[in-house]
Coordinates of C-alpha atoms and ligand atoms in Angstrom, one line a residue:
X1 CA 5.2 8.7 -14.7
X2 CA 8.9 7.1 -14.8
X3 CA 8.9 3.4 -14.4
X4 CA 9.5 2.0 -10.8
X5 CA 12.9 0.5 -11.3
X6 CA 13.9 4.1 -11.4
X7 CA 12.9 4.5 -7.2
X8 CA 14.3 1.9 -5.3
X9 CA 17.0 1.8 -1.9
X10 CA 18.1 -0.7 0.5
X11 CA 16.5 1.1 3.5
X12 CA 13.6 3.7 3.1
X13 CA 13.5 6.0 6.3
X14 CA 10.3 7.8 6.6
X15 CA 11.1 10.9 8.5
X16 CA 14.3 13.2 8.9
X17 CA 14.0 14.3 12.5
X18 CA 16.2 13.2 15.6
X19 CA 15.2 9.3 14.7
X20 CA 15.2 9.0 11.0
X21 CA 18.6 11.1 10.3
X22 CA 20.7 9.4 13.4
X23 CA 19.5 6.1 11.8
X24 CA 20.5 6.9 8.5
X25 CA 24.1 8.1 9.8
X26 CA 24.3 5.0 11.7
X27 CA 23.6 2.8 8.3
X28 CA 25.0 4.9 5.2
X29 CA 28.5 3.6 5.5
X30 CA 26.9 0.4 4.9
X31 CA 23.7 0.4 2.6
X32 CA 22.2 2.8 0.4
X33 CA 19.4 4.9 2.3
X34 CA 16.7 7.5 1.4
X35 CA 15.3 9.8 3.5
X36 CA 11.7 11.0 3.2
X37 CA 10.6 14.7 5.0
X38 CA 7.1 16.1 4.3
X39 CA 8.5 19.5 4.5
X40 CA 11.9 20.9 4.5
X41 CA 14.3 18.1 5.9
X42 CA 14.7 20.1 9.5
X43 CA 11.2 20.6 10.0
X44 CA 9.9 18.4 12.5
X45 CA 9.3 18.4 16.5
X46 CA 13.4 17.7 16.8
X47 CA 13.9 21.0 15.5
X48 CA 11.6 23.1 18.1
X49 CA 12.9 21.0 21.5
X50 CA 14.2 22.9 23.8
X51 CA 15.2 21.2 27.1
X52 CA 17.4 18.7 26.4
X53 CA 18.3 15.1 26.4
X54 CA 18.9 13.0 29.4
X55 CA 21.8 10.8 30.0
X56 CA 23.7 10.2 33.1
X57 CA 27.0 11.9 33.2
X58 CA 27.3 13.2 36.4
X59 CA 29.2 10.7 38.5
X60 CA 26.8 11.4 41.8
X61 CA 24.1 10.3 39.5
X62 CA 23.6 7.1 38.2
X63 CA 21.6 4.7 35.6
X64 CA 19.5 3.0 38.7
X65 CA 18.5 6.0 39.7
X66 CA 17.7 7.5 35.9
X67 CA 15.2 3.9 35.6
X68 CA 13.8 4.9 38.9
X69 CA 12.7 8.3 38.1
X70 CA 11.3 7.4 34.7
X71 CA 9.1 4.1 36.3
X72 CA 7.5 6.9 38.9
X73 CA 6.7 9.4 36.1
X74 CA 5.4 6.2 34.1
X75 CA 2.7 5.5 36.6
X76 CA 3.3 1.9 36.7
X77 CA 2.7 1.2 33.0
X78 CA 6.6 1.6 31.7
X79 CA 8.1 -1.9 30.4
X80 CA 11.1 -2.1 32.6
X81 CA 13.2 -3.7 30.3
X82 CA 12.8 -1.1 28.2
X83 CA 13.6 1.7 30.6
X84 CA 16.7 -0.3 31.5
X85 CA 17.6 -0.6 28.0
X86 CA 17.6 3.0 27.3
X87 CA 18.7 4.1 30.2
X88 CA 21.7 2.1 30.3
X89 CA 22.6 2.9 26.4
X90 CA 22.1 6.6 26.8
X91 CA 25.6 7.7 27.6
X92 CA 26.8 6.0 24.7
X93 CA 23.9 7.2 22.1
X94 CA 24.7 10.9 23.5
X95 CA 28.5 10.6 22.8
X96 CA 27.8 9.4 19.4
X97 CA 25.8 12.9 18.9
X98 CA 28.7 14.7 20.6
X99 CA 30.9 12.6 18.0
X100 CA 29.1 13.8 15.0
X101 CA 29.2 17.7 16.2
X102 CA 26.4 18.4 18.2
X103 CA 28.0 20.9 20.7
X104 CA 26.1 21.1 24.1
X105 CA 26.7 23.5 26.8
X106 CA 29.5 23.1 29.1
X107 CA 30.7 25.0 32.2
X108 CA 34.0 25.1 34.4
X109 CA 34.2 23.3 37.7
X110 CA 35.6 25.1 40.6
X111 CA 38.7 22.7 39.8
X112 CA 39.0 24.4 36.5
X113 CA 38.0 21.8 34.6
X114 CA 35.3 21.5 31.8
X115 CA 32.3 19.4 32.1
X116 CA 28.7 19.2 30.4
X117 CA 26.2 21.6 31.9
X118 CA 23.7 19.4 33.4
X119 CA 20.1 20.9 34.0
X120 CA 17.1 19.4 36.2
X121 CA 13.6 18.8 34.8
X122 CA 10.7 17.9 36.4
X123 CA 10.5 14.1 37.6
X124 CA 14.3 14.0 37.5
X125 CA 16.1 13.7 41.0
X126 CA 19.4 14.7 39.4
X127 CA 20.7 17.0 37.2
X128 CA 21.1 14.4 34.0
X129 CA 19.8 16.8 31.2
X130 CA 22.4 17.8 28.6
X131 CA 21.5 21.0 26.5
X132 CA 22.4 23.6 24.0
X133 CA 21.0 26.5 25.8
X134 CA 17.6 26.5 25.5
X135 CA 17.6 25.1 21.6
X136 CA 18.5 21.9 21.9
X137 CA 16.9 20.4 18.9
X138 CA 18.0 23.1 16.9
X139 CA 21.4 22.1 17.6
X140 CA 20.7 18.4 17.2
X141 CA 18.6 18.4 14.0
X142 CA 20.8 20.9 12.3
X143 CA 23.9 18.8 12.9
X144 CA 22.4 15.7 11.8
X145 CA 20.9 17.6 8.4
X146 CA 24.4 18.7 8.0
X147 CA 25.9 15.5 8.0
X148 CA 23.2 13.3 6.2
X149 CA 23.4 16.4 3.4
X150 CA 26.5 15.7 2.3
X151 CA 26.9 11.7 2.7
X152 CA 27.3 10.0 -0.5
X153 CA 25.0 7.1 0.5
X154 CA 22.0 8.9 1.5
X155 CA 19.5 10.3 -0.8
X156 CA 17.5 12.9 0.5
X157 CA 13.8 13.7 -0.6
X158 CA 12.3 16.4 0.7
X159 CA 8.7 17.4 0.6
X160 CA 7.6 14.0 -0.3
X161 CA 4.7 12.3 1.7
X162 CA 4.5 8.5 2.3
X163 CA 1.0 7.5 1.7
X164 CA 0.8 4.0 2.2
X165 CA 3.2 1.1 2.9
X166 CA 2.9 -1.6 0.4
X167 CA 3.0 -5.1 1.7
X168 CA 3.4 -8.7 0.2
X169 CA 0.1 -9.6 0.3
X170 CA -1.2 -6.3 -1.2
X171 CA 1.1 -7.3 -4.5
X172 CA 0.0 -11.3 -4.1
X173 CA 3.5 -12.7 -3.1
X174 CA 3.3 -15.9 -1.2
X175 CA 5.5 -16.0 2.1
X176 CA 5.6 -14.5 5.3
X177 CA 3.9 -10.7 5.1
X178 CA 6.5 -8.2 4.8
X179 CA 6.7 -4.5 3.9
X180 CA 8.0 -4.2 0.4
X181 CA 7.7 -0.5 -0.1
X182 CA 5.8 2.6 -0.1
X183 CA 3.6 5.2 -2.0
X184 CA 4.9 8.6 -2.0
X185 CA 3.3 11.9 -2.8
X186 CA 5.7 14.2 -4.3
X187 CA 4.3 17.4 -3.5
X188 CA 6.7 19.2 -6.1
X189 CA 5.7 17.1 -8.9
X190 CA 2.1 16.5 -7.5
X191 CA 2.0 12.4 -8.4
X192 CA 2.6 9.5 -6.5
X193 CA 5.4 7.4 -6.9
X194 CA 6.3 4.0 -5.8
X195 CA 9.4 2.9 -4.2
X196 CA 10.5 -0.2 -3.4
X197 CA 12.9 -0.9 -0.5
X198 CA 14.6 -4.2 1.6
X199 CA 13.6 -2.2 4.8
X200 CA 11.1 0.2 5.4
X201 CA 11.4 2.7 9.1
X202 CA 8.9 4.7 10.4
X203 CA 10.2 7.7 12.0
X204 CA 7.3 9.9 11.7
X205 CA 7.1 11.7 14.5
X206 CA 3.9 11.9 16.9
X207 CA 0.5 12.9 16.4
X208 CA -0.5 16.1 18.5
X209 CA -2.0 17.8 15.7
X210 CA -5.0 16.0 16.2
X211 CA -5.4 18.5 18.9
X212 CA -6.7 22.1 18.5
X213 CA -3.6 23.3 20.7
X214 CA -0.3 21.7 20.1
X215 CA 3.1 22.9 20.8
X216 CA 4.1 20.3 17.5
X217 CA 4.8 21.5 14.1
X218 CA 2.5 20.9 11.5
X219 CA 4.0 17.8 10.3
X220 CA 2.9 16.0 13.8
X221 CA 0.0 14.5 12.0
X222 CA 0.4 11.1 13.0
X223 CA 0.9 9.8 9.4
X224 CA 3.7 6.6 10.6
X225 CA 0.8 5.3 13.5
X226 CA -2.1 5.5 11.0
X227 CA 0.1 3.8 7.6
X228 CA 1.2 1.1 10.5
X229 CA -2.2 0.0 11.7
X230 CA -3.6 0.1 7.6
X231 CA -1.1 -2.3 6.8
X232 CA -1.8 -4.5 10.1
X233 CA 0.6 -3.5 13.0
X234 CA -0.8 -3.3 16.6
X235 CA -0.4 -0.1 18.6
X236 CA -0.4 0.7 22.3
X237 CA -1.1 3.3 24.9
X238 CA -2.7 5.9 22.8
X239 CA -4.9 7.2 25.5
X240 CA -1.5 8.9 26.9
X241 CA -1.3 12.1 25.3
X242 CA 0.9 14.4 27.0
X243 CA -0.2 18.4 27.5
X244 CA 2.7 20.4 27.9
X245 CA 1.6 23.0 30.8
X246 CA 3.5 25.9 29.3
X247 CA 2.7 27.2 26.1
X248 CA 2.9 31.0 25.3
X249 CA -0.5 32.2 25.7
X250 CA -0.4 35.3 22.8
X251 CA -2.6 35.7 20.0
X252 CA 0.4 36.4 17.5
X253 CA 2.0 33.0 18.5
X254 CA 1.2 29.6 18.0
X255 CA 2.5 26.9 19.2
X256 CA 5.4 28.6 21.2
X257 CA 6.8 26.6 24.1
X258 CA 8.4 27.6 27.3
X259 CA 10.6 24.8 28.5
X260 CA 10.0 23.0 31.4
X261 CA 13.6 24.1 32.3
X262 CA 12.4 27.3 33.4
X263 CA 10.8 25.9 36.1
X264 CA 13.9 23.4 36.4
X265 CA 15.7 26.8 37.4
X266 CA 13.3 28.2 39.5
X267 CA 10.3 29.5 37.7
X268 CA 6.9 29.7 39.2
X269 CA 3.3 29.1 38.1
X270 CA 1.1 31.5 39.4
X271 CA -2.8 32.7 39.5
X272 CA -3.6 36.2 37.5
X273 CA -3.6 37.5 41.3
X274 CA 0.0 36.9 41.5
X275 CA -0.4 33.6 43.9
X276 CA 1.2 30.6 43.6
X277 CA -0.7 27.1 43.5
X278 CA 1.5 24.5 42.5
X279 CA 2.0 23.6 46.3
X280 CA -1.8 23.4 46.9
X281 CA -1.6 20.6 44.3
X282 CA 1.6 18.7 45.0
X283 CA 4.5 18.9 47.4
X284 CA 7.2 19.0 44.4
X285 CA 5.6 22.2 43.8
X286 CA 6.7 23.3 40.0
X287 CA 8.7 20.2 39.7
X288 CA 5.9 17.7 40.0
X289 CA 5.6 15.7 37.0
X290 CA 3.6 17.4 33.7
X291 CA 0.7 15.6 34.0
X292 CA -0.1 16.8 37.3
X293 CA 0.9 20.4 36.5
X294 CA -1.2 20.6 33.1
X295 CA -4.3 19.2 35.1
X296 CA -3.5 21.9 37.5
X297 CA -3.4 24.6 35.2
X298 CA -6.4 23.5 33.6
X299 CA -8.4 23.1 37.1
X300 CA -7.3 26.5 38.3
X301 CA -8.1 28.1 34.7
X302 CA -11.7 26.3 34.8
X303 CA -12.2 27.4 38.4
X304 CA -11.3 31.2 38.3
X305 CA -12.8 31.5 34.7
X306 CA -9.4 32.5 33.7
X307 CA -8.0 32.4 30.0
X308 CA -4.6 31.6 31.1
X309 CA -2.1 31.1 34.1
X310 CA 1.6 32.6 34.2
X311 CA 5.1 31.7 34.4
X312 CA 7.2 34.2 37.1
X313 CA 11.0 33.7 36.7
X314 CA 11.6 37.5 37.5
X315 CA 13.1 36.9 40.8
X316 CA 16.0 35.6 39.1
X317 CA 18.9 37.8 37.9
X318 CA 18.6 39.1 34.4
X319 CA 21.9 38.0 33.6
X320 CA 21.4 34.6 34.8
X321 CA 17.8 34.3 32.4
X322 CA 19.0 35.7 29.4
X323 CA 22.2 33.3 29.4
X324 CA 20.2 30.3 30.0
X325 CA 17.1 31.0 28.0
X326 CA 18.5 33.6 25.0
X327 CA 15.6 32.0 22.7
X328 CA 12.6 32.3 24.4
X329 CA 13.9 35.8 25.8
X330 CA 14.3 37.3 22.1
X331 CA 11.3 35.3 21.1
X332 CA 9.1 37.0 24.0
X333 CA 10.8 40.6 23.6
X334 CA 9.4 40.8 19.9
X335 CA 5.8 40.1 21.5
X336 CA 6.2 42.8 24.1
X337 CA 6.8 40.7 26.7
X338 CA 10.0 40.7 29.0
X339 CA 10.9 37.1 30.9
X340 CA 13.5 38.8 33.1
X341 CA 11.1 41.5 34.1
X342 CA 7.0 40.2 34.2
X343 CA 5.4 36.7 34.7
X344 CA 4.6 35.6 31.0
X345 CA 0.8 34.0 30.2
X346 CA 0.7 30.3 29.4
X347 CA -2.0 27.5 28.8
X348 CA -1.3 23.8 28.5
X349 CA -1.2 22.2 25.0
X350 CA -0.8 19.0 23.1
X351 CA 2.8 17.9 22.8
X352 CA 3.4 14.4 22.9
X353 CA 2.3 11.3 21.6
X354 CA 3.1 8.4 24.5
X355 CA 1.9 5.5 22.6
X356 CA 2.3 4.2 19.2
X357 CA 3.5 1.1 17.1
X358 CA 4.4 -1.6 18.9
X359 CA 8.2 -2.1 18.6
X360 CA 10.5 -4.5 20.5
X361 CA 14.1 -3.2 21.5
X362 CA 15.4 -3.0 18.0
X363 CA 12.5 -1.2 17.0
X364 CA 10.9 -3.9 14.9
X365 CA 7.0 -4.0 14.3
X366 CA 4.7 -6.7 14.0
X367 CA 5.6 -6.7 9.9
X368 CA 8.6 -8.1 8.6
X369 CA 10.7 -5.5 7.0
X370 CA 9.1 -3.1 9.0
X371 CA 10.7 -1.1 11.8
X372 CA 9.2 2.1 13.9
X373 CA 11.9 4.4 15.8
X374 CA 11.2 7.8 17.7
X375 CA 8.0 9.4 18.5
X376 CA 5.9 7.0 16.2
X377 CA 6.7 4.2 17.9
X378 CA 5.5 2.6 21.5
X379 CA 8.5 0.9 23.2
X380 CA 7.6 0.7 26.6
X381 CA 9.6 3.6 27.9
X382 CA 7.3 6.3 28.9
X383 CA 4.2 4.2 30.3
X384 CA 1.7 6.1 31.3
X385 CA 3.5 9.6 31.4
X386 CA 6.7 10.4 29.2
X387 CA 9.8 12.1 32.0
X388 CA 11.3 15.4 30.3
X389 CA 14.2 14.6 28.2
X390 CA 13.7 11.0 27.3
X391 CA 12.1 11.2 24.4
X392 CA 15.0 12.6 22.3
X393 CA 17.0 9.7 24.2
X394 CA 14.9 7.1 22.8
X395 CA 14.9 8.5 19.3
X396 CA 18.9 8.0 19.0
X397 CA 19.2 4.8 21.2
X398 CA 16.4 3.3 18.9
X399 CA 18.2 4.6 15.8
X400 CA 21.1 2.5 17.1
X401 CA 19.7 -0.4 18.0
X402 CA 17.7 -0.9 14.9
X403 CA 21.0 -0.2 12.5
X404 CA 22.6 -3.0 14.3
X405 CA 19.6 -5.0 13.4
X406 CA 18.6 -3.9 10.0
X407 CA 22.1 -4.5 9.0
X408 CA 22.0 -8.3 10.2
X409 CA 19.0 -8.7 8.2
X410 CA 19.5 -7.3 4.9
X411 CA 22.2 -9.4 3.2
X412 CA 19.4 -11.9 3.3
X413 CA 16.8 -9.5 2.0
X414 CA 15.7 -9.5 -1.6
X415 CA 14.3 -6.4 -3.4
X416 CA 11.0 -7.3 -5.3
X417 CA 11.4 -7.0 -8.8
X418 CA 8.1 -4.8 -9.7
X419 CA 5.4 -3.1 -7.7
X420 CA 2.0 -2.1 -9.1
X421 CA 2.0 1.8 -10.1
X422 CA -0.6 3.8 -8.2
X423 CA -3.7 4.3 -10.5
X424 CA -5.2 7.7 -10.1
X425 CA -7.2 7.2 -13.4
X426 CA -10.6 7.6 -11.7
X427 CA -10.2 10.6 -9.8
X428 CA -11.0 13.7 -10.4
X429 CA -9.4 17.2 -9.4
X430 CA -11.7 18.4 -6.3
X431 CA -13.8 21.7 -6.4
X432 CA -14.8 21.2 -2.7
X433 CA -11.6 21.9 -0.9
X434 CA -13.9 23.9 1.9
X435 CA -14.5 20.0 2.8
X436 CA -11.4 19.4 4.2
X437 CA -10.9 22.6 5.9
X438 CA -14.4 22.2 7.6
X439 CA -13.2 18.4 8.6
X440 CA -9.8 19.4 10.0
X441 CA -10.8 22.4 11.9
X442 CA -13.8 20.2 13.5
X443 CA -11.8 17.1 14.3
X444 CA -9.2 19.0 16.1
X445 CA -11.9 21.0 18.4
X446 CA -13.8 18.1 19.4
X447 CA -10.3 16.3 20.3
X448 CA -9.8 19.0 22.5
X449 CA -13.0 19.3 23.9
X450 CA -13.8 15.8 24.3
X451 CA -10.7 13.9 24.6
X452 CA -8.9 16.2 26.4
X453 CA -7.0 16.7 30.0
X454 CA -10.2 15.7 31.8
X455 CA -12.5 13.0 30.1
X456 CA -15.9 11.4 30.6
X457 CA -17.2 8.5 29.1
X458 CA -19.6 10.4 27.4
X459 CA -17.6 12.8 25.8
X460 CA -15.8 9.7 24.5
X461 CA -18.4 8.5 23.1
X462 CA -19.7 11.9 21.8
X463 CA -16.2 12.1 19.9
X464 CA -16.2 8.6 18.6
X465 CA -19.6 9.1 16.9
X466 CA -18.3 12.3 15.1
X467 CA -14.9 10.3 14.1
X468 CA -17.2 7.8 12.6
X469 CA -19.3 10.2 10.6
X470 CA -16.1 12.0 9.6
X471 CA -14.3 9.0 8.8
X472 CA -17.2 8.0 6.2
X473 CA -16.8 11.4 4.4
X474 CA -13.2 11.7 4.0
X475 CA -13.2 8.0 2.7
X476 CA -15.5 8.9 0.0
X477 CA -13.4 12.1 -0.6
X478 CA -10.1 10.1 -0.9
X479 CA -11.7 7.7 -3.5
X480 CA -13.1 10.2 -5.5
X481 CA -10.7 13.2 -5.7
X482 CA -6.8 13.8 -6.4
X483 CA -4.9 13.6 -3.3
X484 CA -3.3 16.8 -1.6
X485 CA -1.0 17.3 1.7
X486 CA -3.9 18.4 3.8
X487 CA -6.5 15.3 2.6
X488 CA -3.9 12.8 3.4
X489 CA -3.0 14.4 6.9
X490 CA -7.0 14.5 7.8
X491 CA -6.7 10.7 6.6
X492 CA -4.4 10.2 9.3
X493 CA -5.8 12.2 11.6
X494 CA -9.3 10.8 12.0
X495 CA -7.5 7.5 11.9
X496 CA -5.3 8.2 15.0
X497 CA -8.1 9.9 17.0
X498 CA -10.0 6.7 16.7
X499 CA -7.4 4.6 17.9
X500 CA -6.9 7.2 20.6
X501 CA -10.5 7.5 21.7
X502 CA -10.9 3.3 21.3
X503 CA -7.7 3.4 24.0
X504 CA -9.3 5.6 25.9
X505 CA -12.8 4.3 26.5
X506 CA -11.0 0.6 27.4
X507 CA -9.0 2.1 30.1
X508 CA -11.3 2.2 33.0
X509 CA -9.0 4.0 35.4
X510 CA -7.3 7.2 36.1
X511 CA -3.7 6.8 35.4
X512 CA -1.0 9.2 34.4
X513 CA -2.1 11.4 31.5
X514 CA -5.0 9.7 31.4
X515 CA -7.6 11.2 33.7
X516 CA -11.4 10.3 33.4
X517 CA -14.2 11.8 36.0
X518 CA -16.2 8.2 35.5
X519 CA -12.9 5.9 36.7
X520 CA -11.1 8.5 39.0
X521 CA -9.5 5.5 41.0
X522 CA -6.6 3.1 40.0
X523 CA -6.8 -0.8 38.8
X524 CA -4.5 -2.9 41.1
X525 CA -2.8 -4.6 37.9
X526 CA -2.9 -2.0 35.2
X527 CA -2.0 -3.1 31.6
X528 CA -0.9 -1.4 28.6
X529 CA -3.7 -0.8 26.1
X530 CA -3.0 -2.9 23.1
X531 CA -5.1 -2.5 20.1
X532 CA -5.1 -5.0 17.2
X533 CA -6.0 -4.4 13.5
Ligands
LIG1 C1 8.3 22.4 21.4 C2 8.9 21.0 21.7 C3 9.8 20.8 22.7 C4 10.3 19.6 23.4 N1 11.5 19.4 23.7 C5 12.2 18.4 24.1 C6 13.0 18.3 25.0 O1 13.3 19.2 25.4 N2 13.8 17.0 25.1 C7 13.3 16.0 24.6 O2 13.4 14.8 25.1 N3 12.0 15.8 24.0 C8 11.4 17.4 23.3 N4 10.7 17.2 22.6 C9 10.1 15.9 22.2 C10 11.1 15.6 20.8 O3 11.2 16.8 20.6 C11 10.0 14.6 19.8 O4 9.4 13.3 20.6 C12 11.4 14.1 19.2 O5 11.9 14.9 18.4 C13 10.4 13.3 18.0 O6 11.7 13.2 16.9 P1 11.1 12.2 15.7 O7 12.6 12.0 14.9 O8 10.8 10.9 16.0 O9 10.2 13.2 15.0 P2 10.1 14.5 14.3 O10 11.5 15.2 14.9 O11 8.4 15.1 14.4 O12 10.5 14.2 12.8 C14 9.0 13.5 12.0 C15 9.8 13.5 10.6 O13 9.0 12.8 9.8 C16 8.7 13.2 8.5 N5 7.0 13.1 8.2 C17 5.8 12.5 8.9 N6 5.2 12.0 8.4 C18 5.6 11.8 7.3 C19 4.9 11.2 6.0 N7 3.9 10.9 5.6 N8 5.9 11.2 4.4 C20 7.3 11.6 5.2 N9 7.6 12.0 6.0 C21 6.9 12.4 7.1 C22 8.1 14.8 8.9 O14 8.4 15.4 7.9 C23 9.9 14.9 9.9 O15 10.7 15.0 9.2 C24 9.7 18.6 22.0 C25 8.7 18.5 21.5 C26 8.2 19.9 21.0 C27 7.2 20.1 20.0

């Protein structure tokens, strides 16, 4: 083990998606930044985002309209000041992405001028989604990775999992509680390292992997939420888990999303017999918000005993479909499905974590020296339901606002001299890895069955009993055996599962993404669900 002093930085950013890398680039001309990623640098939800990023670029659109649409989608639980803050800074922050080299699709106006092609998605009353064909996240992530990898002040450490935050209390420092570093599992070297930092930022993404079916990549295991909770931060609104209505249903393709923009461009949802059903549920039809569409699909699947429903855009000209959705078209062809000719089988899947670590407009958490930005955070933007294409936006707006605050605070912060090293002298190598595998599957399956799209109090209580049993087992395992990626993720997932169920049990109404048969009505004065450690 190298001595602690080998590892220190001004700002430690845990996560290399749109949030983490945007922040790193915003800071790096003025301080030293270290960015961690659990796997390869570009692996995160950002890379897989298809639809795009919302911002008012059309002169017939307005910031007020973006705010209103977001508030409506959020079903009475958005924080209006956060919504206004984000919508009014959207254009500048998207322009910053463009300045970094992100290429969004353009079109030629009838007058012969070039402008950004804006698409429309569920909940938006205007065309306001900038996109790069149907692979916007790939374009954003690849551009940011390229810029960050070549910046002399950014140190990138791939395959390094943050295990836990280190607080001043933990090391017996007097004064206000603050975060002074983190323990990090270096997967390549198989050892835990200690990183000192003046400021730590959680940009670890969401927690959709707590469910058996998800559109998210493997890294979305709620690590940041669990670490912040263990360190003493409040979390909020974790009962609001967004299920994307249209994930491909195919035995050979796990987690492949069929973007909402397909419905924006006219794709229809159909039963196995070819009839439409969305008009029976909502007058906005296929463009109703995601929660309504996901519940309608779930309802029809359960009512008919069907394995899936279908998404059909075959009425549109084949050229149009291939030009707008090239990635999806190609991917489906490899699976023997032709998007231009036939309906595509779909099911809902866990997609986005609306709640998270509570932060202010600068991404500051309850602890000094700790920020949270991107999907890991709860800013108040999404309320009870996230509107499509607002989340990449939240990442880049909070990367900007957090960078301003961090740069203001840094000169006053002293790096701690030394941190205690990780002690693994009393742990063994496990000869029972099957325990992790088993608990992992069990957790994700009962979260899907008991804490999914439609909930009841009884099912939530049943889930909580199982979570408590798993927590005990995992805690014992963690205390006795050397850590591994799967063990770290399981420990975090089971923590986040507990927080989700606690939030869900305390909301005695059905609102937005939280739907319970025991409380189908809505409270008059709804409040965010805030959990205090
Ligand atoms: C299939 C799909 C399509 C989507 N489409 C859209 C869309 O069109 N528009 C939109 O606005 N949103 C979309 N979203 C949501 C959006 O992509 C995410 O909310 C957003 O990208 C999150 O960015 P992030 O930077 O917060 O996290 P991520 O991009 O998920 O990055 C998280 C990072 O944290 C790292 N990390 C996690 N835990 C640790 C740890 N313990 N130690 C070290 N590193 C860690 C990971 O390695 C990764 O680098 C989509 C999501 C998915 C899954």
